[in-house]
XYZ file of C-alpha atoms in Angstrom:
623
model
C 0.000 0.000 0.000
C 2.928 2.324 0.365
C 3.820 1.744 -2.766
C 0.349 2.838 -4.080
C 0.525 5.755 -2.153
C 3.919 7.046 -3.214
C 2.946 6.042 -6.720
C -0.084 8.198 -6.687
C 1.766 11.319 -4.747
C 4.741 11.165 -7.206
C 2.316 11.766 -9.971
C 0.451 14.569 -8.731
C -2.482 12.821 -7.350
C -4.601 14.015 -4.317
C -6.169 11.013 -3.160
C -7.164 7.374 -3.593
C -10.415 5.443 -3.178
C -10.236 1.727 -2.465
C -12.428 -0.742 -3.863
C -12.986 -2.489 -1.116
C -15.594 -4.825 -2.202
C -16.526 -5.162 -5.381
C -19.382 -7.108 -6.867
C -17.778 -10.604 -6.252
C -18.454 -9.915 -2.350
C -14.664 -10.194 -0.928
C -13.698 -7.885 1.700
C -10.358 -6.156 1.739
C -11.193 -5.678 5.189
C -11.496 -8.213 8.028
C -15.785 -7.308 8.307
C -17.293 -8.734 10.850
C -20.663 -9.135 8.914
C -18.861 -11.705 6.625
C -16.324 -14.582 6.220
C -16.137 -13.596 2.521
C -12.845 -11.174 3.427
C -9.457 -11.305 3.756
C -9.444 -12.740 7.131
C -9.721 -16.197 5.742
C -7.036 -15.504 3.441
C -3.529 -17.031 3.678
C -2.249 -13.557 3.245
C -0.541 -12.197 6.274
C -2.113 -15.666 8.163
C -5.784 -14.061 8.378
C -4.544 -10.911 9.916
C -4.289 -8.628 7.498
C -6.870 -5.469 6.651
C -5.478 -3.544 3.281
C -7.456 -0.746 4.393
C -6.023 0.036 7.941
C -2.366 -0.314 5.488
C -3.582 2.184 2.986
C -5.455 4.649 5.440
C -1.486 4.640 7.487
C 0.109 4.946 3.678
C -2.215 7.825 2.915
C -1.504 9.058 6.085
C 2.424 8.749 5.815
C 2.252 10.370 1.833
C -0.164 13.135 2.366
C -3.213 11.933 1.015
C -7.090 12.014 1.294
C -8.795 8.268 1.231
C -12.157 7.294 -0.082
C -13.826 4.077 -0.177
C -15.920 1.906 -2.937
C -18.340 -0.402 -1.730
C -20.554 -1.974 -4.229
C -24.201 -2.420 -3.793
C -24.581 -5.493 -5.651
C -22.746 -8.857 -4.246
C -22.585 -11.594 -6.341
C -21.500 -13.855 -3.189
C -24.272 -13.147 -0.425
C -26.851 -15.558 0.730
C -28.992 -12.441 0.988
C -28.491 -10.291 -1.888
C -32.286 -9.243 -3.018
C -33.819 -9.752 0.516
C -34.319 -7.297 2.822
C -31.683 -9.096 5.061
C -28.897 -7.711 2.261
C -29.576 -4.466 2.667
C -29.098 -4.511 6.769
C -25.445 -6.256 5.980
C -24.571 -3.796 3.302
C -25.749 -0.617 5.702
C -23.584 -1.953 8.542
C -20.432 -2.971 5.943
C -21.174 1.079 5.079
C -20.516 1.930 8.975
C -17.478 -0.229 9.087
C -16.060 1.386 6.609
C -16.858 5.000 7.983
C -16.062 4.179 11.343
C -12.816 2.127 11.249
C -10.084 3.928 9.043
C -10.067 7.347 9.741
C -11.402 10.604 7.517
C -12.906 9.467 4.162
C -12.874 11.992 1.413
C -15.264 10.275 -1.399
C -17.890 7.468 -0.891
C -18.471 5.795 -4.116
C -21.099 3.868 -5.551
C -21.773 2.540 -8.691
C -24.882 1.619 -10.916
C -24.690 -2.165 -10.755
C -27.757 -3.427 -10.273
C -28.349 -7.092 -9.802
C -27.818 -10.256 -11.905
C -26.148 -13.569 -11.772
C -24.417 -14.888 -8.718
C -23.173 -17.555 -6.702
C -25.314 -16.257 -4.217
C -24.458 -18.415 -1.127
C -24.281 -21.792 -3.526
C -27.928 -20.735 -5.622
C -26.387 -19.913 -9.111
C -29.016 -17.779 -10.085
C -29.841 -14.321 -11.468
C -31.113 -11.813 -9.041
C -33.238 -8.793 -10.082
C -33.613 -5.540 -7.628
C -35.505 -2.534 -7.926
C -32.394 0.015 -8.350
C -34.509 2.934 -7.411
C -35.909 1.658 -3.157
C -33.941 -1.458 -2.933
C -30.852 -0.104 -1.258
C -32.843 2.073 0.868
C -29.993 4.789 -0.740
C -31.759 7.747 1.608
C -30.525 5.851 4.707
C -27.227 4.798 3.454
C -26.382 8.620 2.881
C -27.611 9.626 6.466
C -25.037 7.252 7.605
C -22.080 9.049 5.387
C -23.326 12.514 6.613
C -23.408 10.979 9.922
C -19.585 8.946 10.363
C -18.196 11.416 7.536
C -20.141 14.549 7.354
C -17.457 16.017 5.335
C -17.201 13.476 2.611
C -19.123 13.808 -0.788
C -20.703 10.987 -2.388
C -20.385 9.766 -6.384
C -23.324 7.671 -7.962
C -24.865 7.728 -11.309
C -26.561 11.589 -9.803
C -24.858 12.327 -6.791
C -25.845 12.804 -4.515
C -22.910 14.841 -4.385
C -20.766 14.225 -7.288
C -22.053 12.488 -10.527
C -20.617 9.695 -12.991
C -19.821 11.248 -16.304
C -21.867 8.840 -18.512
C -18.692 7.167 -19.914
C -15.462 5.001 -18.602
C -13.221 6.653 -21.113
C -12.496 9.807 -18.982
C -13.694 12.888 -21.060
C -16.627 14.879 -20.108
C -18.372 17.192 -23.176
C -17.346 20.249 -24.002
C -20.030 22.038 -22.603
C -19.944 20.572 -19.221
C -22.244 22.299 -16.671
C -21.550 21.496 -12.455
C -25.350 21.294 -12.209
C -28.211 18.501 -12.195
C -31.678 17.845 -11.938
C -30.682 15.467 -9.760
C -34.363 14.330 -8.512
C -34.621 12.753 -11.865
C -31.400 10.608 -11.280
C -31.355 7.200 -10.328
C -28.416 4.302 -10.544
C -28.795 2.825 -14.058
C -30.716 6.003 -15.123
C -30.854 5.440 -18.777
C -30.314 8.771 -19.971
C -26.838 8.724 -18.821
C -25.779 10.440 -22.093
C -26.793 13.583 -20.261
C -24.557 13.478 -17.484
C -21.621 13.956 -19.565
C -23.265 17.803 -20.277
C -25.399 18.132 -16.955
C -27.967 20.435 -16.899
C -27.857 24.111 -17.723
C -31.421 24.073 -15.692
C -30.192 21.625 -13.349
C -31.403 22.028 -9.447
C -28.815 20.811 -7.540
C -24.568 21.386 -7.525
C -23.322 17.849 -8.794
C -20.166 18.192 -10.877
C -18.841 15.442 -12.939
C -16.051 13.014 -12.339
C -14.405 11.261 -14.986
C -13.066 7.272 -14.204
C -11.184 5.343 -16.500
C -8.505 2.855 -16.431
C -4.929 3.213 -17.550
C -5.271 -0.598 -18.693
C -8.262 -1.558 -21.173
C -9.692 -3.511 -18.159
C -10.261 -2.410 -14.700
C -8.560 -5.144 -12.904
C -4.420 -6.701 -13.882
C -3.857 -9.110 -16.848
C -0.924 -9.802 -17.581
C -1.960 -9.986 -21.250
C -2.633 -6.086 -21.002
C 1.055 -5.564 -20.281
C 1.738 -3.958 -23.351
C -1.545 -2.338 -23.746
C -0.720 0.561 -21.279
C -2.105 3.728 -22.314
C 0.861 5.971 -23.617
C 1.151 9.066 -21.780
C 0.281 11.259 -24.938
C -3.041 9.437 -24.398
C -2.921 10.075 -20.461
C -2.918 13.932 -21.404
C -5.730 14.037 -23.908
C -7.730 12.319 -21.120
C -6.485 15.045 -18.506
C -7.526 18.012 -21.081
C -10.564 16.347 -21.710
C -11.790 15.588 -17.773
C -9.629 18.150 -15.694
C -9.831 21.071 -18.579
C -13.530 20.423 -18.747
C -14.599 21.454 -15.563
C -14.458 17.178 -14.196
C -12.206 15.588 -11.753
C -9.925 13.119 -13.172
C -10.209 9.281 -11.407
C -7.517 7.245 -12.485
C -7.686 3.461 -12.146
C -4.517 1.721 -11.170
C -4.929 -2.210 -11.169
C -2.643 -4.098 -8.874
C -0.483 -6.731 -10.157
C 0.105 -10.459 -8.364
C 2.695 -9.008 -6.685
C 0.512 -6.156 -5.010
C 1.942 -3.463 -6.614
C 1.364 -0.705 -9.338
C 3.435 -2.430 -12.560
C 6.265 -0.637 -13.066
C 4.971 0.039 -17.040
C 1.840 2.346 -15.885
C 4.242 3.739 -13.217
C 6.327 4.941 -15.736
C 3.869 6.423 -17.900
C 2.183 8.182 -14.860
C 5.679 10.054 -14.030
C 5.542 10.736 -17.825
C 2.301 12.218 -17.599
C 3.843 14.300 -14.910
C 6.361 15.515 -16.080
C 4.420 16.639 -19.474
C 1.593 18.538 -17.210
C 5.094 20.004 -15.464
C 6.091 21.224 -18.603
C 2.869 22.537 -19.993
C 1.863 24.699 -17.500
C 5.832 26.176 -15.935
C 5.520 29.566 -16.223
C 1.815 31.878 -15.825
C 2.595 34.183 -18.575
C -0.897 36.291 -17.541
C 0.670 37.101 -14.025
C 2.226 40.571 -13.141
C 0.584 41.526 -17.177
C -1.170 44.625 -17.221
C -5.456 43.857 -17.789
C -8.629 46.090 -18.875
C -12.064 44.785 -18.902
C -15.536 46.246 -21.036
C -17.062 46.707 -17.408
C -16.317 45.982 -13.601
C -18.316 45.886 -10.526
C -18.650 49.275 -8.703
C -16.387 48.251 -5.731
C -13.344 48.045 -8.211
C -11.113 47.656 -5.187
C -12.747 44.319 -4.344
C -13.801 42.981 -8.197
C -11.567 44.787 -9.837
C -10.023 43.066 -13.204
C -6.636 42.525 -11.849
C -8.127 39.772 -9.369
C -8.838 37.728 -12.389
C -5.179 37.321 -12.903
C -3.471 37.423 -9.451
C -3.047 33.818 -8.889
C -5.588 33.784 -5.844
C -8.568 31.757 -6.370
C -10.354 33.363 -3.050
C -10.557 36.844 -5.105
C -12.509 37.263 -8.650
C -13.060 40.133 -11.256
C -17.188 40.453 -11.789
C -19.412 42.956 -13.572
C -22.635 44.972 -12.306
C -25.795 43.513 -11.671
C -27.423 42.589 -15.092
C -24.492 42.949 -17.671
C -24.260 39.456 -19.046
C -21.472 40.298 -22.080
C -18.430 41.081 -21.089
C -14.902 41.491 -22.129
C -11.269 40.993 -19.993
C -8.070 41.385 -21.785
C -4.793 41.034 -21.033
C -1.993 43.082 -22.463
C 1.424 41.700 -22.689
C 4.630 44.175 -22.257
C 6.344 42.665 -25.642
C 4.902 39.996 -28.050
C 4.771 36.497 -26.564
C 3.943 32.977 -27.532
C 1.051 31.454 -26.167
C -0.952 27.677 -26.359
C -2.418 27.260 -23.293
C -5.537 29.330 -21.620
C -7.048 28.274 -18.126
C -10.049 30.014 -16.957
C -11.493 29.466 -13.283
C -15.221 30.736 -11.957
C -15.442 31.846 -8.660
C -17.295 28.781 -8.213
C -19.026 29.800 -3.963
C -21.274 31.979 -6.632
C -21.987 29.095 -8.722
C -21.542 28.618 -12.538
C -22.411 31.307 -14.192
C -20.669 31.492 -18.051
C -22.384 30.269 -21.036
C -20.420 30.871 -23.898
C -17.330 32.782 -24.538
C -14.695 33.476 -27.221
C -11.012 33.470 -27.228
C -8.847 36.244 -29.228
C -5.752 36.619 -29.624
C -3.967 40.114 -30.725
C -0.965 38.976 -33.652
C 0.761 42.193 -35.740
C -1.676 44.566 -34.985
C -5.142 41.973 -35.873
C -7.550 40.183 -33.886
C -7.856 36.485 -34.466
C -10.014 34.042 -32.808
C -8.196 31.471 -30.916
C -11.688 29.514 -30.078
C -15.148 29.423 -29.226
C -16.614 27.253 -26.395
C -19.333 27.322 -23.879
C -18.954 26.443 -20.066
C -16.809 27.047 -17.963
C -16.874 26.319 -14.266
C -14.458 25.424 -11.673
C -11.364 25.087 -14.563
C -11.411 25.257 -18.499
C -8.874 24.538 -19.763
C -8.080 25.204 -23.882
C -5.290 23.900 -26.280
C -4.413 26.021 -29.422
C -1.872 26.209 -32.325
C 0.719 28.784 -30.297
C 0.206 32.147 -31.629
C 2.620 35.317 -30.818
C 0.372 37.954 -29.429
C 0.489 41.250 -28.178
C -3.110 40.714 -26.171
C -5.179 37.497 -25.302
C -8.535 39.131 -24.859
C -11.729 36.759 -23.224
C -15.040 37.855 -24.491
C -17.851 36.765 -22.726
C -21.249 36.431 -24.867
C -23.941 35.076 -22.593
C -24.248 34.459 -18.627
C -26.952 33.601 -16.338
C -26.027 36.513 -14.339
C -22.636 38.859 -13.674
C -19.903 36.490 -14.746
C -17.166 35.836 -12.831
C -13.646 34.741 -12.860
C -11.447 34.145 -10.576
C -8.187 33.058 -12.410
C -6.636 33.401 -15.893
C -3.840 31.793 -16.513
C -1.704 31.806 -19.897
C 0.670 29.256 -20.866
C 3.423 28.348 -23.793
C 3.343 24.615 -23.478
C 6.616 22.559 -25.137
C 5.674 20.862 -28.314
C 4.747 17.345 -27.090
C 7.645 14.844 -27.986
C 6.716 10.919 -27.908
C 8.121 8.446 -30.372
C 7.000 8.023 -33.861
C 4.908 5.712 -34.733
C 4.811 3.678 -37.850
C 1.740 2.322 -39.864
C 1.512 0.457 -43.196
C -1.525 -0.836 -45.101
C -2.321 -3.210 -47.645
C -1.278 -1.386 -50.533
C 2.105 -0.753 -48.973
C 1.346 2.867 -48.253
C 3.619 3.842 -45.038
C 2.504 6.671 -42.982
C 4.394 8.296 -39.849
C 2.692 10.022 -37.191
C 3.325 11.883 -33.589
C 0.158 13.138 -31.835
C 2.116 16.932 -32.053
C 1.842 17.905 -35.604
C 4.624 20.701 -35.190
C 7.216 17.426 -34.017
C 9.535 17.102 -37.465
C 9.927 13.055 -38.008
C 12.827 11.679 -39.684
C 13.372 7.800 -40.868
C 15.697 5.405 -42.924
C 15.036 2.326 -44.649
C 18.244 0.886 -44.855
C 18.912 -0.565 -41.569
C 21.120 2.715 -39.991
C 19.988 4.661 -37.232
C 18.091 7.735 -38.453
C 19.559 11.307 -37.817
C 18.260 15.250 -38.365
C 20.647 14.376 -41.677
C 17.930 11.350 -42.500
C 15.169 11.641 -44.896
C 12.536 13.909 -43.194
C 8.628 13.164 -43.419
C 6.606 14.596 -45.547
C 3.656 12.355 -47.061
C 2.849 8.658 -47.300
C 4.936 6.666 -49.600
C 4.957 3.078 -50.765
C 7.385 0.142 -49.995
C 6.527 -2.616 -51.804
C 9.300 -5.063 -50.846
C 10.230 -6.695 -46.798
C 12.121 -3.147 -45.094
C 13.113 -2.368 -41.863
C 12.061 0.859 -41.011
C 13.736 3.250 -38.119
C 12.315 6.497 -37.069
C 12.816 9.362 -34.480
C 11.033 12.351 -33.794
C 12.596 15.707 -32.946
C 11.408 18.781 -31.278
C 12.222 21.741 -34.074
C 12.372 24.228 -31.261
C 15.433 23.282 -28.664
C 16.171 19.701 -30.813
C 15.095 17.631 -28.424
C 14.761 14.022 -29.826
C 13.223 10.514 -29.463
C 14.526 7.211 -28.971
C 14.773 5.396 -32.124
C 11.480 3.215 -33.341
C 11.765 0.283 -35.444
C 9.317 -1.946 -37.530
C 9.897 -4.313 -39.955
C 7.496 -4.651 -42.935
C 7.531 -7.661 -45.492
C 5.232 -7.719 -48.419
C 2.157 -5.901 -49.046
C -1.169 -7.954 -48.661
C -2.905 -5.546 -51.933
C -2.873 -9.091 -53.420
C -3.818 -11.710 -50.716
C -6.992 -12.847 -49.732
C -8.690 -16.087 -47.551
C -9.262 -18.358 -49.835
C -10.692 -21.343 -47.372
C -12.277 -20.724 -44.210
C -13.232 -24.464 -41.964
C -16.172 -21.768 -40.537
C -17.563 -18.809 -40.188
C -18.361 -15.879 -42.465
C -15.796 -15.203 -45.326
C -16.715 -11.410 -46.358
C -15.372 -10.487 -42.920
C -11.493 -11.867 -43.472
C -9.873 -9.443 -44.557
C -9.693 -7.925 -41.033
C -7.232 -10.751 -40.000
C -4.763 -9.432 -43.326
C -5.520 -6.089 -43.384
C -2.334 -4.797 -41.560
C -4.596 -3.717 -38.571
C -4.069 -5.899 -35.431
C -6.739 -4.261 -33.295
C -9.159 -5.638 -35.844
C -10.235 -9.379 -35.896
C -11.583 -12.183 -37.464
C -12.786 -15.512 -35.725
C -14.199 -18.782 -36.337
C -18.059 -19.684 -35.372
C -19.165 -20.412 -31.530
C -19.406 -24.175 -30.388
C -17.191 -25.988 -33.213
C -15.332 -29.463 -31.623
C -12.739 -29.652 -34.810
C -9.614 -27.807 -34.804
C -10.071 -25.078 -37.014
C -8.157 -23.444 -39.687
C -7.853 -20.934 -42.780
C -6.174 -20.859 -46.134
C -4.127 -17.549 -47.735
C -4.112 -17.045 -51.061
C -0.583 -14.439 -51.620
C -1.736 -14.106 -55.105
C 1.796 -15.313 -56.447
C 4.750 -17.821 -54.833
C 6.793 -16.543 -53.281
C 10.158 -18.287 -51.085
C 8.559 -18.002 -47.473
C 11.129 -18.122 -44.119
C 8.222 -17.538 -41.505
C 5.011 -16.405 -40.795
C 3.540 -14.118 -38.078
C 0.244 -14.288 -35.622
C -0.923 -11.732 -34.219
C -3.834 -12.585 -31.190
C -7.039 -10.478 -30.654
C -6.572 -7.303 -29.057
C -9.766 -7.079 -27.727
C -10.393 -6.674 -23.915
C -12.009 -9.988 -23.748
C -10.419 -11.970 -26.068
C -11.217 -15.539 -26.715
C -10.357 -18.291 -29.447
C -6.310 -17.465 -29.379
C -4.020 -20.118 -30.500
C -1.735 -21.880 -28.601
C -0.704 -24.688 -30.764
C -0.644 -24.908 -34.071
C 0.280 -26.299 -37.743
C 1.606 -24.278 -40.236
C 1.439 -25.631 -43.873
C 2.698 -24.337 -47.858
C 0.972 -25.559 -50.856
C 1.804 -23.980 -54.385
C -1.832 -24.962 -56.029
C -3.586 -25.237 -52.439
C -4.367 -29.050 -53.253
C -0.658 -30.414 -52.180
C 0.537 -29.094 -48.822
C 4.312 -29.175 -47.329
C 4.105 -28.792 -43.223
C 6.584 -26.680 -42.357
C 6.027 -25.631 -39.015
C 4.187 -27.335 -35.911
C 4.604 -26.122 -31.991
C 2.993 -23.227 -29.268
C 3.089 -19.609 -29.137
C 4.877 -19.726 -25.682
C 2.740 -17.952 -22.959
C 0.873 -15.611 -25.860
C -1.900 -15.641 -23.138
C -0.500 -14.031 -20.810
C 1.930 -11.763 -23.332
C -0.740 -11.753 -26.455
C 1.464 -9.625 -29.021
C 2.958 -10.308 -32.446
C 4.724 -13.837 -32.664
C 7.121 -14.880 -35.289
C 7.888 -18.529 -36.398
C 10.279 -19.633 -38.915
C 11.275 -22.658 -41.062
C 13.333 -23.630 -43.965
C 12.659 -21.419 -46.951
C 10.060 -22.967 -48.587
C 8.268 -21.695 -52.420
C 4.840 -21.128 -52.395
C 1.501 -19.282 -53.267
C -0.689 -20.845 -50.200
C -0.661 -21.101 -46.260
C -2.904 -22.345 -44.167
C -2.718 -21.917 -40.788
C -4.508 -24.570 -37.773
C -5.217 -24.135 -34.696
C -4.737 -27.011 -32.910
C -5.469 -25.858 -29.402
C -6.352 -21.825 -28.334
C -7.966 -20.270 -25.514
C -11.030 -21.746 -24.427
C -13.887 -24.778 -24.048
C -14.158 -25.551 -27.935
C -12.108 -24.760 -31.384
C -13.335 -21.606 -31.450
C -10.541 -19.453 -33.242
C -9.781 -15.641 -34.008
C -6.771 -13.807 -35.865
C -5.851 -10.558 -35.491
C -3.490 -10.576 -37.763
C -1.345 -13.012 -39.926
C 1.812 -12.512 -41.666
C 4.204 -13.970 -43.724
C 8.451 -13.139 -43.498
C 10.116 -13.248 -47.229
C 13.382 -11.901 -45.829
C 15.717 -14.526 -44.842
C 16.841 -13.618 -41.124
């Protein structure tokens, strides 16, 4: 648990909320309601409680706790009887009483279904809306933690965002009609937005995993997301007026893996960067109109760095303008803008200009803002950043503008081809220059620089960096090896399943995929036509990508035929643990001519045959 905790403080975090029982029933706590819990586990002999070690770890590292306790339990005798309901109450009380202040108390919308339920095997149905008797379990948070707020698909307090992807809409307002709101309210969609005529203060918080799943595979190792992906989530949750929940699974060994450690300090370091220096402080400021008392509203506390004071207007001027003037031209990308949120959310639309040579150009156009907005642009030199304000439920306010020049944002190439042979570069900064080779060296500023997709038609290695044009910053070097293009292949023999979808399993795409039909008890297997022979050293499998994946092969046959009637095995073995590590594998064999492979699966992942490709290959080159 100190690990967690250091993990999460490093990075910039402010708190961490347990899931202390989740929907299969176990306790991370020793409960005394329950023997489902870790004191029946070997771990620590029965004694141990991984809440009492992460409220001392929190504790030790600075940081506020919260708890998640899930309504529905797949494991309890009780679960849809009014007995349930008592045990889940007093787990609730537990959880307030035992492990010091809690800072969030979250629930989530699941709702009933099948179970072991004390040995019954069954599916379980609840009405979401009275079952949990959710008016008492929130008197007992205000009671044990009267300063804690609580999530749920409405609030009460704080609501879900509609999504598990981590982005809230662009127009984002703090406010609900929250007496519409229930757990596993179908409307969801709307709680990414709110309401703009909502009754009651429940912002958004945005939760999503760093892993495709929620909980460790091993398999996911190398599906991590990058950190360039961690920072569009950030803009897109923090810099829409949303907190940011990040899910970190735990690994066998109880710890954070050291992969989505490192891109968390990555992540870090890039929100470091991006917002160094307030360029908007110690700037001289003019607005269109301030509030009479110009000593207390006055437009200078909207950039002064103190959230506590705010610029307003008088009563019933909705459209406003603020605008900062810098001493000597300066290079901008970033704008935060802050409400004085104790006097609610006010702004409903506003424009961004920026003064270059002498003209106004808009920067942007949005609507909300709220507690923090925060807005990415192409970085323009300007003399002025003005903030026009076109509509407001009242006097708007702000609290806090903040400019920033953020570093171009350097992460290594990456490198794409499809079936024609077309090869395409990319970095998620389109002001990052990328330069690449094709014969094998490493790539230098000297290299061939990227311009536009261009066609390799024969088996390349291709090496690539990415540099930073403005201080020459560079990348690690990225290589990929390419053989032939698959313009001319196609699945000529399927053993099941629907043909017109194959071409996802050669279309040079390994997050798409192709499998075999549910329920077959044959080893299954497909048949490539190259559309000419060609002198084959190898072949390449990649397994489904997919969250869930099923059907991937373990064992398998690999055969060569030059008229697909007469076939040569060439290959036979396992794809050593590709369950657990389920990324490109490579076999090879004695050169061998032909037009045809076929591929069979004679064991994969799961009850039956059942068998999917998300990508196959073939390797020309002789290694």
């Amino acid at each position: 648990a100190r690990q967690w905790a250091r993990v999460a403080k490093e990075a910039g975090m402010k708190g961490i909320i347990i899931t202390a029982k989740h929907h299969d029933g176990f306790c991370l706590w020793p409960s005394r309601y329950t023997e489902h819990s870790v004191k029946n586990s070997p771990w620590k002999d029965g004694n141990g409680d991984v809440l009492k070690d992460l409220a001392e770890a929190c504790k030790e590292y600075g940081l506020k706790m919260g708890v998640y306790l899930s309504p529905w339990d797949r494991n309890h005798a009780d679960y849809g009887k009014p007995e349930y309901v008592t045990y889940f109450h007093n787990q609730l009380r537990e959880l307030l009483t035992d492990y010091g202040p809690i800072f969030e108390v979250w629930f989530d919308g699941a709702n009933g279904g099948s179970g072991y339920y004390g040995g019954a095997n069954e599916t379980r149905k609840i009405d979401n809306k009275t079952y949990y008797q959710w008016d008492k379990a929130i008197q007992i948070v205000r009671e044990l933690q009267p300063k804690a707020v609580i999530f749920g698909d409405g609030g009460p307090d704080v609501r879900w965002v509609g999504n598990e992807e981590g982005w809230a809409n662009e127009t984002n307002w703090s406010i609900l009609r929250r007496d519409e709101v229930y757990p596993g309210w179908p409307k969801y969609v709307e709680l990414r937005s709110g309401h703009e005529d909502g009754t009651h203060w429940v912002p958004a918080e945005c939760d999503v995993s760093i892993r495709p799943g929620w909980y460790y595979h091993p398999s996911e190792d190398h599906q991590v997301k990058s950190f360039s992906q961690l920072l569009d989530i950030y803009y897109n949750s923090v810099g829409r007026n949303s907190s940011f929940l990040l899910n970190l699974p735990v690994n066998h060994r109880g710890l954070v893996h050291e992969t989505d450690v490192q891109q968390l300090m990555a992540l870090k370091s890039q929100l470091g960067k991006d917002f160094q220096t307030n360029l908007a402080l110690h700037q001289t400021v003019t607005a269109s109109n301030v509030r009479g008392n110009s000593a207390t509203f006055g437009v200078g506390m909207a950039i002064d760095g103190d959230k506590s004071t705010f610029w307003t207007t008088d009563d019933g001027i909705v459209k406003a303008s603020l605008t900062i003037n810098f001493k000597t031209p300066t290079e901008v990308n970033r704008i935060v803008l802050q409400e004085y949120i104790p006097l609610g959310q006010r702004i409903k639309s506003f424009v961004i200009f920026a003064e270059v040579d002498g003209h106004w150009v808009q920067i942007d156009q949005q609507t909300t803002i709220g507690l923090k907005r925060i807005l990415r642009f192409d970085t323009v030199k300007a003399s002025k950043i003005k903030v026009e304000i076109t509509d407001a439920k009242g006097p708007p306010t702000l609290s806090n503008i903040a400019l920033y020049r953020a570093p171009n944002l350097l992460t290594k190439p990456e490198i794409h081809r499809n079936r024609d042979g077309l090869v395409r570069l990319s970095a998620p900064d389109k002001h990052i220059s990328i330069y690449y080779t094709l014969d094998g060296n490493d790539p230098s500023t000297a290299s061939q620089k990227y311009t536009e997709p261009f066609l390799v038609e024969k088996p390349t290695t291709f090496k690539a960096i990415a540099v930073n044009p403005d201080d020459g910053r560079q990348t690690e070097t990225v290589s990929k090896y390419f053989d032939i293009p698959k313009k001319d292949w196609k699945v000529a023999y399927i053993s099941s399943g629907d043909i017109k979808d194959t071409y996802k399993l050669i279309d040079e795409d390994p997050t798409t995929f192709w499998a075999t039909v549910d329920g077959v008890t044959t080893p299954q297997e497909i048949v490539i036509d190259l559309g000419k022979e060609h002198i084959l050293n190898g072949f390449t499998y990649w397994p489904m990508q997919e969250r869930y994946p099923f059907g991937i092969i373990t064992d398998f046959v690999f055969s060569i035929s030059a008229d697909n009637r007469s076939w040569n095995t060439v290959a036979k073995g396992e794809f050593g643990n590709i369950i657990n590590n389920p990324i490109e594998r490579q076999i090879t064999f004695t050169p061998t001519k032909g037009r045809y492979i076929k591929i069979k699966a004679l064991k994969v992942k799961g009850d039956d045959f059942r068998t999917s490709f998300g990508e196959v290959g073939v390797v020309t080159k002789q290694l």
